[in-house]
Amino acid sequence: LMSKSAKPCDGGKYCDKLSATNYTGDCHAGFYCQYGMDRPRPTNQSVENGTDLTCSYGQSGEGGVCPVGHYCPRGSATPISCPSGSYSPVKQLSRCLTCPAGYYCLAGSVSFKS
């Protein structure tokens, strides 16, 4: 049970120690940590259980692997959509790939088009 003075870890950060007074570090590149995350590489396995966010694997908070069409640099609180001219065909990218010459990529693209 959390004390009244306890607060969840900030977005983009993780807190892996009990009774912590500050965050442990930044969420790793290729992942995002929305809030209350207890690890730098969350796995999208959290489920809400009342007011306590936990899952069968013990992860707390909200966060996960960066999805396709997005990128997550170190310290990301949420996935960022790839801008026009770039794409992200796989999960867990820290930056989008540049659309090749002769093709185009709309914002949030998972592939390039001719």
Tab-separated table of C-alpha atoms in Angstrom:
chain	number	residue	atom	x	y	z
A	1	LEU	CA	0.000	0.000	0.000
A	2	MET	CA	1.411	3.403	-0.997
A	3	SER	CA	1.724	6.091	1.637
A	4	LYS	CA	-0.134	9.361	1.055
A	5	SER	CA	3.179	11.141	0.334
A	6	ALA	CA	4.321	8.570	-2.251
A	7	LYS	CA	3.884	9.481	-5.900
A	8	PRO	CA	4.422	7.480	-9.072
A	9	CYS	CA	7.677	7.846	-10.977
A	10	ASP	CA	7.532	10.606	-13.621
A	11	GLY	CA	7.058	9.910	-17.321
A	12	GLY	CA	10.244	8.952	-19.168
A	13	LYS	CA	11.825	7.753	-15.898
A	14	TYR	CA	11.818	4.541	-13.882
A	15	CYS	CA	12.002	3.933	-10.134
A	16	ASP	CA	13.189	0.445	-9.143
A	17	LYS	CA	13.813	0.934	-5.421
A	18	LEU	CA	11.388	0.832	-2.496
A	19	SER	CA	11.178	4.032	-0.442
A	20	ALA	CA	12.988	5.955	-3.194
A	21	THR	CA	13.290	9.725	-2.905
A	22	ASN	CA	14.083	10.248	-6.591
A	23	TYR	CA	13.901	8.348	-9.882
A	24	THR	CA	16.495	5.668	-10.699
A	25	GLY	CA	17.136	6.666	-14.319
A	26	ASP	CA	15.765	7.312	-17.799
A	27	CYS	CA	13.622	4.801	-19.658
A	28	HIS	CA	15.898	3.050	-22.196
A	29	ALA	CA	15.884	3.954	-25.900
A	30	GLY	CA	13.312	1.881	-27.835
A	31	PHE	CA	10.933	1.852	-24.839
A	32	TYR	CA	8.533	4.321	-23.220
A	33	CYS	CA	7.637	4.848	-19.566
A	34	GLN	CA	4.380	6.814	-19.107
A	35	TYR	CA	4.286	6.841	-15.288
A	36	GLY	CA	4.994	4.714	-12.250
A	37	MET	CA	7.391	2.419	-14.138
A	38	ASP	CA	9.667	0.143	-12.128
A	39	ARG	CA	12.062	-0.870	-14.938
A	40	PRO	CA	13.916	0.818	-17.838
A	41	ARG	CA	12.717	-1.707	-20.453
A	42	PRO	CA	8.962	-2.243	-19.896
A	43	THR	CA	7.187	-5.002	-21.805
A	44	ASN	CA	3.576	-3.745	-22.268
A	45	GLN	CA	2.421	-6.390	-19.780
A	46	SER	CA	0.820	-4.095	-17.207
A	47	VAL	CA	-2.855	-4.448	-16.349
A	48	GLU	CA	-4.850	-2.198	-14.099
A	49	ASN	CA	-5.960	-3.794	-10.845
A	50	GLY	CA	-7.967	-1.250	-8.845
A	51	THR	CA	-5.640	1.637	-7.980
A	52	ASP	CA	-2.513	-0.538	-8.067
A	53	LEU	CA	-0.931	-1.085	-11.499
A	54	THR	CA	0.613	-4.532	-11.570
A	55	CYS	CA	0.785	-7.552	-13.814
A	56	SER	CA	1.556	-11.230	-13.612
A	57	TYR	CA	5.218	-10.491	-14.338
A	58	GLY	CA	5.445	-7.947	-11.514
A	59	GLN	CA	5.754	-4.850	-13.724
A	60	SER	CA	4.188	-1.723	-12.294
A	61	GLY	CA	3.112	1.439	-14.065
A	62	GLU	CA	2.331	2.119	-17.698
A	63	GLY	CA	4.872	1.751	-20.477
A	64	GLY	CA	6.184	-0.672	-23.052
A	65	VAL	CA	8.113	-1.473	-26.183
A	66	CYS	CA	8.024	1.301	-28.785
A	67	PRO	CA	5.474	0.272	-31.480
A	68	VAL	CA	5.944	0.218	-35.269
A	69	GLY	CA	5.411	3.599	-36.956
A	70	HIS	CA	6.934	5.314	-33.890
A	71	TYR	CA	10.274	5.965	-32.229
A	72	CYS	CA	11.282	6.258	-28.584
A	73	PRO	CA	14.568	8.000	-27.723
A	74	ARG	CA	16.022	7.515	-24.235
A	75	GLY	CA	13.716	9.036	-21.598
A	76	SER	CA	10.490	8.778	-23.648
A	77	ALA	CA	7.201	9.091	-21.759
A	78	THR	CA	5.145	8.122	-24.835
A	79	PRO	CA	5.929	6.798	-28.339
A	80	ILE	CA	6.515	9.548	-30.933
A	81	SER	CA	5.006	9.117	-34.400
A	82	CYS	CA	7.605	9.021	-37.183
A	83	PRO	CA	7.519	12.323	-39.098
A	84	SER	CA	6.813	12.501	-42.839
A	85	GLY	CA	9.849	11.335	-44.825
A	86	SER	CA	10.692	8.557	-42.369
A	87	TYR	CA	9.304	5.179	-41.244
A	88	SER	CA	9.591	2.550	-38.516
A	89	PRO	CA	9.021	-1.031	-39.759
A	90	VAL	CA	9.831	-2.792	-36.474
A	91	LYS	CA	9.211	-2.330	-32.756
A	92	GLN	CA	11.762	-0.900	-30.325
A	93	LEU	CA	13.397	1.763	-32.517
A	94	SER	CA	15.014	4.791	-30.924
A	95	ARG	CA	14.835	6.755	-34.190
A	96	CYS	CA	12.937	6.404	-37.454
A	97	LEU	CA	14.591	5.280	-40.678
A	98	THR	CA	14.926	7.767	-43.556
A	99	CYS	CA	12.627	7.097	-46.483
A	100	PRO	CA	14.804	6.021	-49.461
A	101	ALA	CA	15.204	8.245	-52.541
A	102	GLY	CA	12.401	7.684	-55.063
A	103	TYR	CA	9.869	6.693	-52.373
A	104	TYR	CA	7.646	8.558	-49.936
A	105	CYS	CA	6.643	8.033	-46.310
A	106	LEU	CA	3.694	9.693	-44.605
A	107	ALA	CA	3.767	10.508	-40.864
A	108	GLY	CA	3.547	7.332	-38.761
A	109	SER	CA	4.616	5.093	-41.682
A	110	VAL	CA	5.620	1.477	-41.109
A	111	SER	CA	6.996	1.148	-44.676
A	112	PHE	CA	7.871	3.293	-47.693
A	113	LYS	CA	5.742	3.621	-50.814
A	114	SER	CA	6.577	4.238	-54.478
